[in-house]
XYZ file of C-alpha atoms in Angstrom:
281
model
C 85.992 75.583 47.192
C 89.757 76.391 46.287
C 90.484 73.037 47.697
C 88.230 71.509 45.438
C 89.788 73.476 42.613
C 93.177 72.650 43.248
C 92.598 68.865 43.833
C 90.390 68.149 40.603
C 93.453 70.464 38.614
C 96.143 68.143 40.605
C 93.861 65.172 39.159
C 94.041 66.698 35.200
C 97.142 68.229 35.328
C 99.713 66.772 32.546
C 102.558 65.366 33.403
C 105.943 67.363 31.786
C 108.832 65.571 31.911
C 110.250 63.624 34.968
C 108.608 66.076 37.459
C 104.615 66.741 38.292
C 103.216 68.944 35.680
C 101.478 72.078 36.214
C 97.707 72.466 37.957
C 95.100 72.304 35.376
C 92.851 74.797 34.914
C 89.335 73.338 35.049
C 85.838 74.982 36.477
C 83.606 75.214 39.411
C 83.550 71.912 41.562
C 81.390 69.798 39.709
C 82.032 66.222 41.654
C 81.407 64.800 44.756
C 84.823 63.382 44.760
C 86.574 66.843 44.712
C 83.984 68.705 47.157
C 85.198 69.311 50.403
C 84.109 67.966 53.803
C 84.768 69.337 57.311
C 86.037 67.336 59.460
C 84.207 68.272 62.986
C 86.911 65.695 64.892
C 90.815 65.837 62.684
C 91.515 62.393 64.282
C 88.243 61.170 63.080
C 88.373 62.076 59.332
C 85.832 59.641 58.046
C 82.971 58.869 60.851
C 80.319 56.363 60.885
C 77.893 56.862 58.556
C 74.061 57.441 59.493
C 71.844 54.648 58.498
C 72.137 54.576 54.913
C 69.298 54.895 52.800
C 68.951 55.001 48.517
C 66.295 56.320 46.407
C 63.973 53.996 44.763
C 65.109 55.046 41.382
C 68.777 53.986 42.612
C 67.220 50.827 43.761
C 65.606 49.843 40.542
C 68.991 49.971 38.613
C 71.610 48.320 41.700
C 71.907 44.809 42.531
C 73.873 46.408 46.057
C 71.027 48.024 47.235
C 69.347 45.033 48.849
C 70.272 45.655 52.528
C 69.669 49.306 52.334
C 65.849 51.406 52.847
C 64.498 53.119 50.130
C 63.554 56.498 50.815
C 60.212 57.332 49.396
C 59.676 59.297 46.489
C 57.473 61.955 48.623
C 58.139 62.878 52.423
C 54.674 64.926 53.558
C 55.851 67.215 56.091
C 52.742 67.729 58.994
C 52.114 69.142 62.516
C 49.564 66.818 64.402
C 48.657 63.458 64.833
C 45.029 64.107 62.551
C 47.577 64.250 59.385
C 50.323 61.692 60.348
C 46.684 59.266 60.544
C 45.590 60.336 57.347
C 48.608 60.253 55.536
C 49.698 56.799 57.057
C 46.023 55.603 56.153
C 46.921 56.770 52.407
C 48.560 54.804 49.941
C 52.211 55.571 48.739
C 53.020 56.708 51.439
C 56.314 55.284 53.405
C 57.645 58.357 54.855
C 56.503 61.415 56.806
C 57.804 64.161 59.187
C 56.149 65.332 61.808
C 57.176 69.454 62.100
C 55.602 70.761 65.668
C 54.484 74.451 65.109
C 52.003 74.842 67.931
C 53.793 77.227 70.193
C 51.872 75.505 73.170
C 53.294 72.446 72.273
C 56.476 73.729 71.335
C 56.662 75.697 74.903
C 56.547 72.533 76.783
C 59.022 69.712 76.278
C 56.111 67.171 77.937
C 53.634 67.919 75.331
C 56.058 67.976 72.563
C 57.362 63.933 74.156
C 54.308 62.999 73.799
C 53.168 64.253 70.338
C 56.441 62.142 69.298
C 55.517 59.780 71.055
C 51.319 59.104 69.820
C 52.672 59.796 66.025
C 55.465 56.968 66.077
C 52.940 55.128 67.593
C 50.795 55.555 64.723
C 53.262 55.578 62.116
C 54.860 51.738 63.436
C 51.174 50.503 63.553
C 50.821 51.430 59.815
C 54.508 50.771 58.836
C 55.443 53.910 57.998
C 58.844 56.084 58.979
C 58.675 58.460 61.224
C 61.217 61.877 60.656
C 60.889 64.089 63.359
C 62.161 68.023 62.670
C 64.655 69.091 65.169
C 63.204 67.732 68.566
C 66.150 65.035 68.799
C 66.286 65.135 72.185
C 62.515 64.474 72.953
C 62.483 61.061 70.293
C 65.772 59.763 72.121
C 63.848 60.117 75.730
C 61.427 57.460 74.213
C 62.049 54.208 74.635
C 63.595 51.442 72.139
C 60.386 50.649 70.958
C 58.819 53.863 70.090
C 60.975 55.583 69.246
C 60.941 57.265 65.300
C 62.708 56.344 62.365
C 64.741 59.037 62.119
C 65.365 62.883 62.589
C 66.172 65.668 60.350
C 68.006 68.815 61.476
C 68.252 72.606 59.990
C 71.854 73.999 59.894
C 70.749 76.080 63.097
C 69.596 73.028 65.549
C 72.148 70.875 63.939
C 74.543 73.436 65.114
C 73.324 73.153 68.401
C 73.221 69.456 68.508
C 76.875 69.108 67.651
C 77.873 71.464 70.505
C 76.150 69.468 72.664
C 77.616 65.574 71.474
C 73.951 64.755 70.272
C 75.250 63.194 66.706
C 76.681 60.756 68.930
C 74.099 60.043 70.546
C 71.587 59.799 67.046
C 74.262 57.341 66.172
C 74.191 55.288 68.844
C 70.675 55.118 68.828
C 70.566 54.261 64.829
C 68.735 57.143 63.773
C 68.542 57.959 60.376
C 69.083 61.205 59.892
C 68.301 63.971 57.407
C 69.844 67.406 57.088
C 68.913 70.142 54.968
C 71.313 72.860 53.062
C 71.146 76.143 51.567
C 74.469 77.221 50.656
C 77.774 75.265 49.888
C 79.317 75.467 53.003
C 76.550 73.921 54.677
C 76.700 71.242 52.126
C 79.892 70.818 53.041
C 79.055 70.497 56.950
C 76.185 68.200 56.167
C 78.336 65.668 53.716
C 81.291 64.965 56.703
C 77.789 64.120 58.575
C 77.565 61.146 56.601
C 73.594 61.538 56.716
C 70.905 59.064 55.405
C 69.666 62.136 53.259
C 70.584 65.530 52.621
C 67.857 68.516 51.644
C 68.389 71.372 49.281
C 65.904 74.290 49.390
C 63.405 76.216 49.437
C 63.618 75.731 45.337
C 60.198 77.739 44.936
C 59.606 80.933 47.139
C 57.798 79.385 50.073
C 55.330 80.754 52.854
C 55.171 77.647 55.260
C 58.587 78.588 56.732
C 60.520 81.806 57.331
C 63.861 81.484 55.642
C 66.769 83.625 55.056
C 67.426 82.643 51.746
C 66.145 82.892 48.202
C 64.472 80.529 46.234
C 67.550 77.916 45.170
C 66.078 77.228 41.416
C 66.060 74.175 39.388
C 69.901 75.066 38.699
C 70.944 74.448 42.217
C 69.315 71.235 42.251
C 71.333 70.221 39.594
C 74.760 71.329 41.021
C 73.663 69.936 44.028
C 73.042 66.584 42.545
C 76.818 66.724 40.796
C 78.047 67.609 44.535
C 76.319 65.103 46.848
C 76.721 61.445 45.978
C 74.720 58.976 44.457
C 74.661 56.772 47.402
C 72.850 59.646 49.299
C 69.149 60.703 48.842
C 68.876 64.430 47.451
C 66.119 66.103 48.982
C 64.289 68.851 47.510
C 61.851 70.907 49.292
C 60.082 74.083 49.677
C 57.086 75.682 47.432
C 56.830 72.440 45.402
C 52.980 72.563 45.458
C 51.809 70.856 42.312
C 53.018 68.208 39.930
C 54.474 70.130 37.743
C 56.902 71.530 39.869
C 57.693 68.081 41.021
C 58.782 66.780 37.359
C 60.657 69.767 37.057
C 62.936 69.089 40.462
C 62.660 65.135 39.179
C 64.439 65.987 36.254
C 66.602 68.135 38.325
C 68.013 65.013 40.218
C 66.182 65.091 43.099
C 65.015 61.383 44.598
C 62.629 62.679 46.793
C 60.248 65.480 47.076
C 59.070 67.426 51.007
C 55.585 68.904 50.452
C 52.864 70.267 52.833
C 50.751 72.584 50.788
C 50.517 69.372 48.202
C 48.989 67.078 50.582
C 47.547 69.292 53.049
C 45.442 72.010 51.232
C 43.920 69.470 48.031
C 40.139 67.841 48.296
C 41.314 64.522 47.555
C 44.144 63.352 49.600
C 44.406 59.792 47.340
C 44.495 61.542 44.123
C 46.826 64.193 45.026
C 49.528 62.024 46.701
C 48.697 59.281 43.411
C 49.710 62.375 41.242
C 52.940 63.273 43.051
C 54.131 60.077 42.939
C 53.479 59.211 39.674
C 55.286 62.839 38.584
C 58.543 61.373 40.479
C 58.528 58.424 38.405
């Protein structure tokens, strides 16, 4: 963050004389172009990006945007193959993630293969992406032609897959790949990632996932949206339950919203993801 000072007062500072002039005072990074990165490999300062994706707002207003996806406005997050049918059977919907909770699925890496394996199945039949949370390993044992769209890591497993040379590997396999953020120095590990998205949350107080930090606020969102770029996807996610919230993080500047309550505890699945959609717009 004192990089980022320095550089964006380097870039305003006024010239005095023949020599440099002094470092401007300005404020709090409030720029993508001044935010810091780190760089995992100093030789390597600016890596191959992950398959790059734009919001369909983005899309609407760029005449570049034709050879990239669209990430969808809403990204259903779900634990079993009942839900990834439903939602893939529902219309709207272009992108879901499959989160395995069971712990006697999660206990054995053959049962969690093949949950991957039956929901990219049904996802590629219906033409819908696949994101699968933190099992990387597991979607990469599948083969070419089943395996999912793309992956999304916490900080804790992305940690873990680093270590290990798996963002290699995710690259070489062209993965997308998502990763969410809860403080600034984890945006700053997830932006030298060069991800096809990047999450912010939880931005409500949430009960679907243990987390060690507070609820980020609308306020966040809006910093976060200064300090991650406009060619990547800003994820928000976390206790956005109703469509209210979701024009509130809209107007925050997030493209996309992750809900499970939303979609997974209404009566009518049409209506409800209809509404969400509609209150991204």
């Amino acid at each position: 963050l004192a990089k980022a000072y320095v550089t964006a007062g380097i870039g305003q500072g006024v010239q005095l004389g023949k020599g440099s002039g002094p470092v401007a005072h300005t404020k709090f990074p409030s720029t993508h172009e001044h935010y810091p990165t780190i760089a995992f490999n100093p030789t390597h300062a600016n890596p191959p990006a992950f398959l790059p994706m734009i919001s369909s707002q983005a899309a609407s207003v760029s005449s570049s945007s034709a050879k990239k996806i669209i990430l969808g406005k809403i990204l259903p997050i779900v634990s079993t193959t009942e839900w990834i049918t439903k939602l893939c059977e529902t219309k709207g919907i272009t992108d879901v993630q499959l989160r395995i909770k069971d712990p006697q699925i999660t206990s054995n890496t053959t049962a969690v293969t093949q949950l991957i394996a039956e929901s990219s199945t049904i996802c590629s039949r219906n033409n819908v992406r696949l994101w699968i949370n933190d099992y990387w390993k597991e979607a990469l044992s599948l083969p070419v032609n089943n395996k999912p769209f793309g992956i999304h890591l916490g900080q804790e497993d992305l940690t873990k897959c680093i270590d290990c040379g798996g963002i290699a590997k995710l690259r070489e396999a062209q993965l997308a790949l998502g990763i969410s953020t809860h403080s600034f120095g984890e945006l700053s590990v997830a932006s030298a990632l060069r991800p096809s998205y990047i999450s912010l949350g939880p931005i409500y107080d949430t009960t679907s996932k243990d987390v060690n930090f507070e609820a980020q606020t609308v306020d966040t969102v809006r910093k976060w949206r200064e300090l991650v770029g406009d060619d990547v996807p800003l994820v928000g996610i976390g206790g956005i339950n109703d469509a209210e919230r979701v024009k509130e993080v809209r107007n925050a500047g997030v493209d996309c919203v992750a809900v499970i309550g939303a979609v997974t505890k209404v009566e009518d699945l049409d209506t409800a993801v209809d509404c969400l959609i509609k209150a991204m717009n």
